[in-house]
Amino acid sequence: MFIFAVTTKPTIIMKKLITLLLFVACVVTASSQPLRNPVIPGYHPDPSVCRVGDDFYLVNSSFQYFPGVPIYHSTDLVNWTLIGNVLDRDEQLPLKDATSWTGIYAPTIRYNDGTYYMITTNVGNGGNFMVTATDPRGPWSAPIWLQQQGIDPSLWFEDGKCYMVSNPDNTIMLCEIDPATGRQLTESKALWQGTGGRYPEGPHLYKKDGYYYLLISEGGTELAHRLTIARCRRIDGPYEANPDNPLLTNCSVAGQSMQIQGTGHADFVEAADGSWWTVFLAYRNMGGSYHHMGRETCLAPVEWPTSQWPVVNGGNPIDTVMQVRTLAPQQPQYRYLHTTFDGQPLGPEWVHLQNPIAANYRQHDGRLVLTAHGTLTENRQPTFVGRRQESDVMTIETEIDTDLLDFGTEAGLSVYQIHTGHLDLGLVKYQTGSVAVVQRSQVMSLQHEVMGDDSGHLQGKVRLRIQSDGSRYMFSYSTDGFRWKQVAEQDCQLVSTEVVGGFTGVVLGMYAEGEGSAAFNYCTYYE
């Protein structure tokens, strides 16, 4: 038996122990923050990021929308500000007949020797190309077209050389190019086909501790999406697969109950403090296994010990709230955007379907005058201007002066997912002069419409409003701005990717169809 003699009073020991525990708790609390995913909500798929000094720049794919490739800025990776769109001229972005299955696929942004590079694929209108700028806010150059095809091209700069990777024939291929002209300088060489998952794509190269690392996505951009990685001492291979692949997937026992699913298509970035991070896409199920807001941009920490394989989020699945040692506190965002039409250009959040016909969009006397061209369902440069839905709970509202609504014209607000999947609330002016309010639904080949109670008797200024609680859209109108009458409500699932397809997410906006023009007094979006 051992007997210890205690000469210090027990109360003093307890006080010191409590002080130590409080100090440890404070350190842990100060270094860990709640990280809420997505960090860029709504339709913002295929993120790519680069760091220049203390600044991070991130781009997303944009498919059939113009302008294309939104570009965001951050100093901490968790709080992002939209600063423009990379492709904002017709010469950069031909979108003839583009749908949310085609158009601009996954871009990559890189910086080298004073120049920013954005490389991407225009599916259906030209293939792979890149543009350059000395300021990420633009202007960006005319397209530099590239020979090696496949989708999701990426760049790697080293020792005065520029390498390109993409995935022709479901194989990650490498070649050297001239970054000034796009001319291919070497034959394309196969690097890796992944671990056997379908659609090996989204390749990015990195170099760390003497290894070249090749990060890709597999499984398709749905439930089975996942990240895998391989490495080699030489850039041209042969590449050895990580024995612990996949690096990230929520298609697992641990991740199957998460709201976030479809995690994949990532890019790594090193912060100034030496920490590593990954941005990647994922979607949030909104009631059952349906998602309508699109694939969104998420963030997770990466542990990358010297000469070892990287580990994403400690090997755990991604949740909507995670306790993470972020670079800075994440600020809550509750967006309120009240847009008036005073002659100033619309902000970078506003986009069109395909290349807009400029004459059909003009501001006059404090109003936005939209001239109809075809229909949303026909998808031939329809008259539409909208912004991404970035919260499941939101409201969008506008006002139309029926006295300025032309005969034979329908105008209003649309919940737009794809040309075969949209929910509209509009005013129609018949040749008799009467004005009706109608809620129309286009769900694949099915069409449905509901008329408002006052149809045929509306006069003066009429407000239209679409609200969402995350599971339903409610369509209402008002003739005085105070009393609202609901026309219809529809399930959000009707415009989900699982029902109507497409690679995008809901965009909310103003449209005009038929034979004439309509004047919108304002548009307000808030969450």
Short mmCIF file of C-alpha atoms in Angstrom, two decimals:
data_model
loop_
_atom_site.label_atom_id
_atom_site.label_comp_id
_atom_site.label_asym_id
_atom_site.label_seq_id
_atom_site.Cartn_x
_atom_site.Cartn_y
_atom_site.Cartn_z
CA MET A 1 0.00 0.00 0.00
CA PHE A 2 1.24 3.48 -0.91
CA ILE A 3 0.17 6.53 1.04
CA PHE A 4 0.54 10.00 -0.53
CA ALA A 5 0.78 13.00 1.74
CA VAL A 6 -1.04 16.09 0.45
CA THR A 7 0.41 19.31 1.83
CA THR A 8 -1.60 21.75 -0.38
CA LYS A 9 -5.16 22.53 0.57
CA PRO A 10 -7.67 20.65 -1.65
CA THR A 11 -9.57 23.85 -2.43
CA ILE A 12 -6.46 25.40 -3.98
CA ILE A 13 -5.93 22.32 -6.17
CA MET A 14 -9.54 22.42 -7.31
CA LYS A 15 -9.33 26.12 -8.16
CA LYS A 16 -6.21 25.55 -10.25
CA LEU A 17 -7.81 22.58 -12.00
CA ILE A 18 -10.96 24.57 -12.78
CA THR A 19 -8.87 27.47 -14.08
CA LEU A 20 -6.92 25.10 -16.35
CA LEU A 21 -10.09 23.50 -17.71
CA LEU A 22 -11.64 26.90 -18.39
CA PHE A 23 -8.50 27.98 -20.25
CA VAL A 24 -8.55 24.84 -22.40
CA ALA A 25 -12.26 25.34 -23.11
CA CYS A 26 -11.63 28.95 -24.15
CA VAL A 27 -8.82 27.92 -26.51
CA VAL A 28 -10.99 25.23 -28.12
CA THR A 29 -13.95 27.61 -28.42
CA ALA A 30 -11.81 30.37 -29.91
CA SER A 31 -10.30 28.08 -32.53
CA SER A 32 -13.50 26.28 -33.56
CA GLN A 33 -16.44 27.90 -35.27
CA PRO A 34 -19.74 26.54 -36.55
CA LEU A 35 -19.34 26.19 -40.33
CA ARG A 36 -22.66 26.23 -42.16
CA ASN A 37 -22.81 24.58 -45.55
CA PRO A 38 -23.36 25.53 -48.28
CA VAL A 39 -21.12 28.60 -48.09
CA ILE A 40 -22.55 29.80 -51.43
CA PRO A 41 -26.16 28.56 -51.52
CA GLY A 42 -28.39 28.00 -54.51
CA TYR A 43 -27.37 27.06 -58.02
CA HIS A 44 -23.56 27.37 -57.76
CA PRO A 45 -22.12 24.05 -58.97
CA ASP A 46 -18.60 22.90 -59.88
CA PRO A 47 -16.63 25.39 -57.75
CA SER A 48 -12.98 26.15 -58.47
CA VAL A 49 -10.83 28.40 -56.31
CA CYS A 50 -7.43 30.06 -56.32
CA ARG A 51 -5.61 32.22 -53.77
CA VAL A 52 -3.63 35.34 -54.62
CA GLY A 53 -2.03 36.80 -51.49
CA ASP A 54 -4.80 37.14 -48.93
CA ASP A 55 -7.58 36.97 -51.51
CA PHE A 56 -9.54 33.96 -52.71
CA TYR A 57 -11.41 33.90 -56.02
CA LEU A 58 -14.01 31.27 -56.87
CA VAL A 59 -15.93 30.48 -60.07
CA ASN A 60 -18.93 28.27 -60.84
CA SER A 61 -20.40 26.71 -63.96
CA SER A 62 -23.37 28.50 -65.51
CA PHE A 63 -24.75 26.24 -68.29
CA GLN A 64 -27.34 28.10 -70.44
CA TYR A 65 -27.29 31.42 -68.56
CA PHE A 66 -25.83 34.71 -69.75
CA PRO A 67 -23.62 36.27 -68.48
CA GLY A 68 -21.73 33.15 -67.49
CA VAL A 69 -19.28 31.86 -64.88
CA PRO A 70 -20.05 33.93 -61.77
CA ILE A 71 -16.92 34.93 -59.87
CA TYR A 72 -16.80 35.41 -56.10
CA HIS A 73 -14.26 37.00 -53.76
CA SER A 74 -13.40 36.16 -50.16
CA THR A 75 -10.61 36.70 -47.65
CA ASP A 76 -11.59 33.79 -45.38
CA LEU A 77 -13.29 31.13 -47.56
CA VAL A 78 -16.55 31.26 -45.59
CA ASN A 79 -17.89 34.73 -46.50
CA TRP A 80 -18.19 35.31 -50.24
CA THR A 81 -19.16 38.32 -52.37
CA LEU A 82 -20.21 38.16 -56.02
CA ILE A 83 -17.95 40.55 -57.96
CA GLY A 84 -19.00 39.83 -61.53
CA ASN A 85 -19.29 37.26 -64.30
CA VAL A 86 -16.27 36.14 -66.28
CA LEU A 87 -18.11 35.70 -69.60
CA ASP A 88 -20.18 38.81 -70.24
CA ARG A 89 -19.93 39.31 -74.01
CA ASP A 90 -21.54 37.39 -76.87
CA GLU A 91 -18.16 36.69 -78.45
CA GLN A 92 -17.09 34.89 -75.26
CA LEU A 93 -20.32 33.02 -74.69
CA PRO A 94 -22.35 31.74 -77.68
CA LEU A 95 -25.32 29.84 -76.25
CA LYS A 96 -27.42 28.94 -79.29
CA ASP A 97 -30.11 26.41 -78.27
CA ALA A 98 -28.38 25.81 -74.91
CA THR A 99 -30.34 24.12 -72.13
CA SER A 100 -29.42 23.24 -68.57
CA TRP A 101 -27.95 20.03 -70.00
CA THR A 102 -25.49 22.03 -72.15
CA GLY A 103 -23.71 25.39 -72.20
CA ILE A 104 -20.86 26.20 -69.81
CA TYR A 105 -19.64 23.22 -67.80
CA ALA A 106 -17.20 23.20 -64.91
CA PRO A 107 -14.64 26.04 -65.04
CA THR A 108 -11.23 26.21 -63.37
CA ILE A 109 -9.63 29.46 -62.19
CA ARG A 110 -5.86 29.75 -61.78
CA TYR A 111 -3.33 32.58 -61.35
CA ASN A 112 0.19 32.68 -62.74
CA ASP A 113 2.74 35.46 -63.08
CA GLY A 114 0.28 38.36 -62.94
CA THR A 115 -2.46 36.78 -65.04
CA TYR A 116 -5.73 35.07 -64.11
CA TYR A 117 -6.84 32.15 -66.27
CA MET A 118 -10.33 30.67 -66.51
CA ILE A 119 -10.65 27.48 -68.54
CA THR A 120 -13.94 25.70 -69.24
CA THR A 121 -16.11 23.84 -71.77
CA ASN A 122 -18.93 25.27 -73.87
CA VAL A 123 -20.90 22.11 -74.58
CA GLY A 124 -22.74 22.50 -77.87
CA ASN A 125 -21.02 25.70 -78.95
CA GLY A 126 -17.31 25.24 -79.39
CA GLY A 127 -15.81 22.93 -76.77
CA ASN A 128 -12.84 23.75 -74.53
CA PHE A 129 -11.45 27.29 -74.28
CA MET A 130 -9.88 29.70 -71.84
CA VAL A 131 -9.93 33.43 -71.16
CA THR A 132 -7.45 35.62 -69.29
CA ALA A 133 -7.45 38.84 -67.26
CA THR A 134 -5.12 40.89 -65.12
CA ASP A 135 -8.00 41.78 -62.78
CA PRO A 136 -10.50 39.07 -61.73
CA ARG A 137 -13.27 41.69 -61.98
CA GLY A 138 -12.51 41.90 -65.70
CA PRO A 139 -12.46 42.58 -68.47
CA TRP A 140 -11.61 39.05 -69.56
CA SER A 141 -10.16 38.27 -72.99
CA ALA A 142 -11.77 36.75 -76.03
CA PRO A 143 -11.85 32.93 -76.03
CA ILE A 144 -8.63 31.03 -76.67
CA TRP A 145 -9.83 27.74 -78.15
CA LEU A 146 -8.10 24.47 -77.23
CA GLN A 147 -7.46 21.22 -79.07
CA GLN A 148 -7.75 18.61 -76.30
CA GLN A 149 -11.43 18.03 -75.59
CA GLY A 150 -13.36 16.20 -72.90
CA ILE A 151 -15.03 18.30 -70.21
CA ASP A 152 -13.89 20.03 -67.00
CA PRO A 153 -10.45 21.19 -68.20
CA SER A 154 -7.91 22.46 -65.67
CA LEU A 155 -4.46 24.07 -65.76
CA TRP A 156 -1.15 23.56 -63.98
CA PHE A 157 1.78 26.00 -64.27
CA GLU A 158 5.36 25.00 -63.47
CA ASP A 159 8.86 26.05 -64.59
CA GLY A 160 7.55 28.23 -67.40
CA LYS A 161 5.29 25.50 -68.74
CA CYS A 162 1.51 25.29 -68.83
CA TYR A 163 -0.18 21.90 -68.61
CA MET A 164 -3.83 21.09 -69.31
CA VAL A 165 -5.88 18.14 -68.07
CA SER A 166 -9.39 17.08 -69.14
CA ASN A 167 -11.29 13.80 -69.63
CA PRO A 168 -11.77 12.76 -73.28
CA ASP A 169 -13.02 9.16 -73.54
CA ASN A 170 -13.54 8.91 -69.75
CA THR A 171 -9.78 9.11 -69.21
CA ILE A 172 -7.88 11.93 -67.53
CA MET A 173 -5.47 13.19 -70.21
CA LEU A 174 -2.50 15.57 -69.94
CA CYS A 175 -0.87 17.81 -72.52
CA GLU A 176 1.32 20.91 -72.56
CA ILE A 177 -0.14 24.02 -74.19
CA ASP A 178 0.92 27.55 -75.05
CA PRO A 179 -1.16 29.68 -72.63
CA ALA A 180 -1.00 32.68 -74.96
CA THR A 181 -2.36 30.97 -78.08
CA GLY A 182 -3.85 27.71 -76.79
CA ARG A 183 -1.72 25.72 -79.23
CA GLN A 184 -1.10 22.17 -78.03
CA LEU A 185 2.64 21.51 -77.69
CA THR A 186 2.67 17.80 -76.80
CA GLU A 187 0.56 14.77 -77.54
CA SER A 188 -2.22 14.01 -75.08
CA LYS A 189 -1.17 11.36 -72.57
CA ALA A 190 -3.44 9.20 -70.43
CA LEU A 191 -2.90 9.65 -66.68
CA TRP A 192 -5.68 7.82 -64.83
CA GLN A 193 -9.17 6.42 -65.24
CA GLY A 194 -10.08 6.63 -61.58
CA THR A 195 -11.09 3.78 -59.31
CA GLY A 196 -13.84 2.34 -61.49
CA GLY A 197 -16.65 4.80 -60.81
CA ARG A 198 -18.56 6.14 -63.79
CA TYR A 199 -17.75 9.55 -65.28
CA PRO A 200 -14.19 10.23 -64.04
CA GLU A 201 -14.11 14.01 -64.39
CA GLY A 202 -13.27 17.33 -62.75
CA PRO A 203 -9.48 16.78 -62.71
CA HIS A 204 -7.15 19.14 -60.84
CA LEU A 205 -3.37 18.85 -60.38
CA TYR A 206 -1.43 19.93 -57.28
CA LYS A 207 2.19 19.49 -56.20
CA LYS A 208 3.20 18.91 -52.59
CA ASP A 209 6.26 17.35 -50.96
CA GLY A 210 7.65 16.14 -54.27
CA TYR A 211 4.43 14.45 -55.41
CA TYR A 212 1.99 15.45 -58.11
CA TYR A 213 -1.54 14.82 -56.87
CA LEU A 214 -4.44 14.28 -59.29
CA LEU A 215 -7.86 14.96 -57.75
CA ILE A 216 -10.97 13.85 -59.67
CA SER A 217 -14.66 13.11 -59.17
CA GLU A 218 -16.41 9.85 -59.95
CA GLY A 219 -19.88 8.35 -59.75
CA GLY A 220 -21.80 11.04 -61.61
CA THR A 221 -23.05 14.26 -60.09
CA GLU A 222 -25.93 12.60 -58.24
CA LEU A 223 -26.21 10.42 -55.14
CA ALA A 224 -23.06 8.35 -55.78
CA HIS A 225 -20.81 11.38 -56.37
CA ARG A 226 -17.40 11.10 -54.69
CA LEU A 227 -13.83 12.42 -54.69
CA THR A 228 -10.83 10.23 -55.44
CA ILE A 229 -7.14 11.02 -55.69
CA ALA A 230 -3.91 9.56 -57.06
CA ARG A 231 -0.27 10.68 -57.04
CA CYS A 232 3.08 10.30 -58.77
CA ARG A 233 6.60 11.75 -58.57
CA ARG A 234 6.31 12.64 -62.28
CA ILE A 235 3.57 14.83 -63.73
CA ASP A 236 2.96 12.41 -66.62
CA GLY A 237 2.52 9.33 -64.44
CA PRO A 238 2.02 6.50 -63.80
CA TYR A 239 -0.34 7.55 -60.98
CA GLU A 240 -0.94 5.47 -57.86
CA ALA A 241 -4.43 5.56 -56.33
CA ASN A 242 -4.95 6.47 -52.69
CA PRO A 243 -5.68 3.18 -50.87
CA ASP A 244 -8.24 5.05 -48.75
CA ASN A 245 -10.30 6.38 -51.67
CA PRO A 246 -12.83 7.89 -51.78
CA LEU A 247 -11.61 11.06 -50.11
CA LEU A 248 -15.16 12.32 -49.72
CA THR A 249 -18.67 11.00 -50.27
CA ASN A 250 -21.97 11.24 -48.44
CA CYS A 251 -23.17 8.10 -50.24
CA SER A 252 -22.25 5.97 -47.24
CA VAL A 253 -23.70 4.55 -44.03
CA ALA A 254 -22.30 7.53 -42.13
CA GLY A 255 -23.64 10.09 -44.60
CA GLN A 256 -26.93 8.62 -45.77
CA SER A 257 -29.04 10.49 -43.19
CA MET A 258 -27.54 13.92 -43.95
CA GLN A 259 -29.57 16.56 -45.76
CA ILE A 260 -26.50 17.22 -47.88
CA GLN A 261 -25.91 14.63 -50.61
CA GLY A 262 -24.07 14.34 -53.92
CA THR A 263 -20.75 15.65 -52.56
CA GLY A 264 -18.03 15.87 -55.19
CA HIS A 265 -16.34 17.94 -57.90
CA ALA A 266 -13.82 19.69 -55.65
CA ASP A 267 -10.81 21.98 -55.74
CA PHE A 268 -8.11 22.28 -53.06
CA VAL A 269 -6.56 25.54 -51.88
CA GLU A 270 -3.89 26.39 -49.32
CA ALA A 271 -4.54 29.40 -47.07
CA ALA A 272 -1.82 31.85 -46.07
CA ASP A 273 -1.54 30.18 -42.64
CA GLY A 274 -0.63 26.84 -44.25
CA SER A 275 -4.01 25.20 -43.69
CA TRP A 276 -5.64 23.34 -46.57
CA TRP A 277 -9.28 23.52 -47.62
CA THR A 278 -11.56 22.14 -50.28
CA VAL A 279 -14.53 23.71 -52.02
CA PHE A 280 -16.91 21.23 -53.62
CA LEU A 281 -20.46 20.88 -54.84
CA ALA A 282 -23.32 19.18 -53.04
CA TYR A 283 -27.08 19.46 -52.98
CA ARG A 284 -29.60 19.63 -50.14
CA ASN A 285 -32.64 17.38 -50.19
CA MET A 286 -35.80 19.37 -49.51
CA GLY A 287 -38.38 16.82 -48.41
CA GLY A 288 -37.66 13.22 -49.32
CA SER A 289 -35.03 12.63 -51.98
CA TYR A 290 -35.72 15.75 -54.03
CA HIS A 291 -33.66 18.87 -54.57
CA HIS A 292 -34.71 21.93 -56.56
CA MET A 293 -32.21 24.64 -55.59
CA GLY A 294 -29.41 23.00 -57.52
CA ARG A 295 -25.90 21.93 -56.64
CA GLU A 296 -24.35 24.39 -54.21
CA THR A 297 -20.83 25.36 -53.13
CA CYS A 298 -19.64 23.81 -49.85
CA LEU A 299 -16.43 24.00 -47.83
CA ALA A 300 -14.48 21.55 -45.65
CA PRO A 301 -11.03 21.44 -44.02
CA VAL A 302 -8.29 19.20 -45.39
CA GLU A 303 -5.56 17.60 -43.29
CA TRP A 304 -2.49 17.01 -45.44
CA PRO A 305 0.55 15.78 -43.48
CA THR A 306 3.96 15.85 -45.15
CA SER A 307 4.27 13.21 -47.88
CA GLN A 308 0.95 11.67 -46.82
CA TRP A 309 -2.46 11.47 -48.47
CA PRO A 310 -4.91 14.31 -47.79
CA VAL A 311 -7.91 13.67 -45.53
CA VAL A 312 -11.09 15.71 -46.03
CA ASN A 313 -13.08 16.69 -42.93
CA GLY A 314 -11.39 14.06 -40.80
CA GLY A 315 -12.86 11.36 -43.01
CA ASN A 316 -16.39 12.30 -41.92
CA PRO A 317 -19.38 13.09 -44.16
CA ILE A 318 -20.50 16.66 -44.74
CA ASP A 319 -23.34 18.14 -42.72
CA THR A 320 -25.15 21.47 -42.92
CA VAL A 321 -23.50 22.56 -39.65
CA MET A 322 -20.01 21.39 -38.64
CA GLN A 323 -17.65 22.52 -35.89
CA VAL A 324 -14.53 23.57 -37.80
CA ARG A 325 -11.48 25.75 -37.18
CA THR A 326 -12.37 28.32 -39.83
CA LEU A 327 -10.19 31.24 -40.86
CA ALA A 328 -12.82 33.70 -39.61
CA PRO A 329 -16.35 33.68 -38.18
CA GLN A 330 -19.05 33.02 -40.73
CA GLN A 331 -21.51 35.88 -41.06
CA PRO A 332 -25.20 34.99 -41.50
CA GLN A 333 -26.65 36.15 -44.81
CA TYR A 334 -30.28 37.13 -45.15
CA ARG A 335 -30.49 38.62 -48.59
CA TYR A 336 -32.73 41.58 -49.38
CA LEU A 337 -32.47 42.83 -52.93
CA HIS A 338 -34.81 45.61 -54.03
CA THR A 339 -34.16 46.41 -57.68
CA THR A 340 -35.46 49.59 -59.25
CA PHE A 341 -35.01 50.47 -62.89
CA ASP A 342 -33.40 53.90 -62.94
CA GLY A 343 -31.24 53.39 -66.00
CA GLN A 344 -28.29 51.81 -64.22
CA PRO A 345 -27.07 48.40 -65.41
CA LEU A 346 -28.52 45.49 -63.48
CA GLY A 347 -26.21 43.88 -60.93
CA PRO A 348 -24.12 40.77 -61.67
CA GLU A 349 -26.66 38.51 -59.97
CA TRP A 350 -29.13 39.04 -62.85
CA VAL A 351 -28.92 36.55 -65.72
CA HIS A 352 -30.74 35.67 -68.96
CA LEU A 353 -31.58 32.42 -70.71
CA GLN A 354 -29.13 32.08 -73.63
CA ASN A 355 -27.83 35.23 -75.32
CA PRO A 356 -30.40 37.97 -74.68
CA ILE A 357 -31.81 40.04 -77.53
CA ALA A 358 -30.72 43.45 -76.23
CA ALA A 359 -33.59 45.38 -77.79
CA ASN A 360 -36.07 43.36 -75.72
CA TYR A 361 -34.73 44.75 -72.43
CA ARG A 362 -34.82 48.49 -71.83
CA GLN A 363 -35.29 50.81 -68.90
CA HIS A 364 -37.68 53.73 -69.42
CA ASP A 365 -39.32 56.15 -66.98
CA GLY A 366 -38.22 54.10 -63.97
CA ARG A 367 -39.53 50.83 -65.37
CA LEU A 368 -38.07 47.74 -66.96
CA VAL A 369 -39.80 47.22 -70.30
CA LEU A 370 -39.67 43.63 -71.53
CA THR A 371 -40.62 42.84 -75.12
CA ALA A 372 -41.79 39.28 -75.65
CA HIS A 373 -39.84 36.82 -77.77
CA GLY A 374 -41.17 33.28 -77.92
CA THR A 375 -41.90 31.37 -74.70
CA LEU A 376 -39.94 29.92 -71.81
CA THR A 377 -40.86 26.42 -72.96
CA GLU A 378 -39.76 27.00 -76.58
CA ASN A 379 -36.31 27.98 -75.28
CA ARG A 380 -35.24 30.21 -78.18
CA GLN A 381 -33.80 33.29 -76.48
CA PRO A 382 -36.94 33.85 -74.41
CA THR A 383 -37.40 37.23 -72.77
CA PHE A 384 -36.41 36.50 -69.18
CA VAL A 385 -34.18 38.08 -66.54
CA GLY A 386 -33.74 36.41 -63.18
CA ARG A 387 -31.54 35.63 -60.20
CA ARG A 388 -30.68 32.40 -58.40
CA GLN A 389 -32.88 31.23 -55.55
CA GLU A 390 -30.45 31.13 -52.64
CA SER A 391 -32.73 30.23 -49.73
CA ASP A 392 -35.45 27.63 -49.41
CA VAL A 393 -37.57 30.21 -47.54
CA MET A 394 -37.92 33.35 -49.63
CA THR A 395 -40.20 35.84 -51.41
CA ILE A 396 -39.97 37.49 -54.81
CA GLU A 397 -42.34 40.29 -55.78
CA THR A 398 -42.91 42.66 -58.67
CA GLU A 399 -45.46 45.16 -59.94
CA ILE A 400 -46.86 45.49 -63.46
CA ASP A 401 -48.89 48.43 -64.77
CA THR A 402 -51.77 46.89 -66.72
CA ASP A 403 -52.21 50.14 -68.67
CA LEU A 404 -48.75 49.54 -70.15
CA LEU A 405 -49.33 45.85 -70.84
CA ASP A 406 -49.80 45.28 -74.56
CA PHE A 407 -52.69 43.30 -76.01
CA GLY A 408 -51.85 39.62 -76.50
CA THR A 409 -48.99 39.74 -73.98
CA GLU A 410 -48.38 37.69 -70.85
CA ALA A 411 -45.86 38.94 -68.28
CA GLY A 412 -44.96 38.05 -64.74
CA LEU A 413 -42.70 36.00 -62.48
CA SER A 414 -41.29 32.53 -63.08
CA VAL A 415 -39.84 29.78 -60.92
CA TYR A 416 -37.55 28.44 -63.64
CA GLN A 417 -35.57 25.19 -63.48
CA ILE A 418 -35.43 24.15 -67.16
CA HIS A 419 -37.49 24.85 -70.27
CA THR A 420 -39.55 21.73 -69.53
CA GLY A 421 -39.88 22.53 -65.84
CA HIS A 422 -41.10 25.96 -64.66
CA LEU A 423 -43.94 27.47 -62.61
CA ASP A 424 -45.19 30.91 -63.71
CA LEU A 425 -47.44 33.61 -62.31
CA GLY A 426 -48.47 36.13 -64.95
CA LEU A 427 -50.89 38.77 -66.12
CA VAL A 428 -52.48 38.28 -69.53
CA LYS A 429 -54.06 41.10 -71.52
CA TYR A 430 -56.55 39.88 -74.05
CA GLN A 431 -57.53 41.65 -77.28
CA THR A 432 -60.76 42.70 -75.56
CA GLY A 433 -58.69 44.75 -73.09
CA SER A 434 -59.51 42.60 -70.07
CA VAL A 435 -56.62 41.48 -67.85
CA ALA A 436 -56.43 38.10 -66.12
CA VAL A 437 -54.00 36.62 -63.59
CA VAL A 438 -52.95 33.04 -64.24
CA GLN A 439 -50.63 30.51 -62.65
CA ARG A 440 -49.20 28.13 -65.24
CA SER A 441 -47.20 24.95 -64.58
CA GLN A 442 -44.98 23.20 -67.12
CA VAL A 443 -43.76 19.86 -65.75
CA MET A 444 -42.20 17.82 -68.53
CA SER A 445 -45.04 17.22 -71.01
CA LEU A 446 -47.74 18.10 -68.48
CA GLN A 447 -49.32 21.55 -68.48
CA HIS A 448 -51.75 23.04 -65.98
CA GLU A 449 -53.18 26.49 -65.30
CA VAL A 450 -55.24 28.17 -62.58
CA MET A 451 -57.01 31.51 -63.05
CA GLY A 452 -57.24 34.11 -60.29
CA ASP A 453 -60.59 35.17 -58.86
CA ASP A 454 -60.50 38.67 -60.37
CA SER A 455 -59.46 37.54 -63.83
CA GLY A 456 -60.91 39.77 -66.49
CA HIS A 457 -61.46 42.68 -64.09
CA LEU A 458 -57.95 43.74 -63.13
CA GLN A 459 -56.94 47.35 -63.69
CA GLY A 460 -54.10 49.71 -62.85
CA LYS A 461 -51.02 48.42 -61.04
CA VAL A 462 -51.04 44.79 -59.98
CA ARG A 463 -48.45 43.20 -57.72
CA LEU A 464 -47.39 39.59 -58.18
CA ARG A 465 -45.70 37.58 -55.44
CA ILE A 466 -44.19 34.11 -55.17
CA GLN A 467 -43.28 32.78 -51.73
CA SER A 468 -41.65 29.53 -50.66
CA ASP A 469 -41.51 27.72 -47.33
CA GLY A 470 -39.07 25.14 -48.63
CA SER A 471 -41.65 22.55 -49.62
CA ARG A 472 -44.23 24.66 -51.54
CA TYR A 473 -44.42 27.71 -53.75
CA MET A 474 -47.36 30.03 -53.11
CA PHE A 475 -48.55 32.30 -55.94
CA SER A 476 -50.45 35.48 -55.00
CA TYR A 477 -51.46 38.89 -56.37
CA SER A 478 -52.61 42.22 -54.95
CA THR A 479 -54.30 45.29 -56.42
CA ASP A 480 -53.53 47.58 -53.47
CA GLY A 481 -50.28 46.22 -52.03
CA PHE A 482 -51.93 45.20 -48.74
CA ARG A 483 -54.52 42.54 -49.39
CA TRP A 484 -53.17 39.48 -51.19
CA LYS A 485 -55.16 36.76 -52.92
CA GLN A 486 -53.59 33.36 -53.44
CA VAL A 487 -54.05 31.87 -56.90
CA ALA A 488 -52.40 28.51 -56.33
CA GLU A 489 -49.65 26.62 -54.53
CA GLN A 490 -47.38 23.98 -56.00
CA ASP A 491 -44.91 21.50 -54.53
CA CYS A 492 -41.25 22.44 -54.93
CA GLN A 493 -40.67 18.84 -56.03
CA LEU A 494 -42.34 19.69 -59.36
CA VAL A 495 -39.26 21.68 -60.38
CA SER A 496 -36.71 19.39 -58.74
CA THR A 497 -33.85 17.85 -60.67
CA GLU A 498 -35.30 14.41 -59.95
CA VAL A 499 -38.57 15.32 -61.72
CA VAL A 500 -37.66 17.66 -64.59
CA GLY A 501 -33.90 17.07 -64.92
CA GLY A 502 -31.14 19.51 -65.74
CA PHE A 503 -27.85 20.44 -64.10
CA THR A 504 -28.86 23.80 -62.66
CA GLY A 505 -31.23 24.99 -59.93
CA VAL A 506 -34.18 27.33 -59.60
CA VAL A 507 -33.74 30.83 -61.00
CA LEU A 508 -36.46 33.35 -60.14
CA GLY A 509 -37.26 36.18 -62.49
CA MET A 510 -39.40 38.31 -64.77
CA TYR A 511 -40.59 37.19 -68.18
CA ALA A 512 -42.73 38.32 -71.11
CA GLU A 513 -44.40 36.13 -73.72
CA GLY A 514 -46.78 36.70 -76.60
CA GLU A 515 -47.01 39.63 -78.99
CA GLY A 516 -45.97 42.81 -77.20
CA SER A 517 -44.32 44.44 -74.18
CA ALA A 518 -44.85 44.80 -70.43
CA ALA A 519 -43.51 47.33 -67.92
CA PHE A 520 -42.22 46.20 -64.51
CA ASN A 521 -41.98 48.87 -61.78
CA TYR A 522 -39.56 47.02 -59.46
CA CYS A 523 -38.48 43.56 -58.37
CA THR A 524 -37.79 42.58 -54.76
CA TYR A 525 -36.20 39.34 -53.53
CA TYR A 526 -35.78 38.67 -49.82
CA GLU A 527 -35.19 35.77 -47.47
#
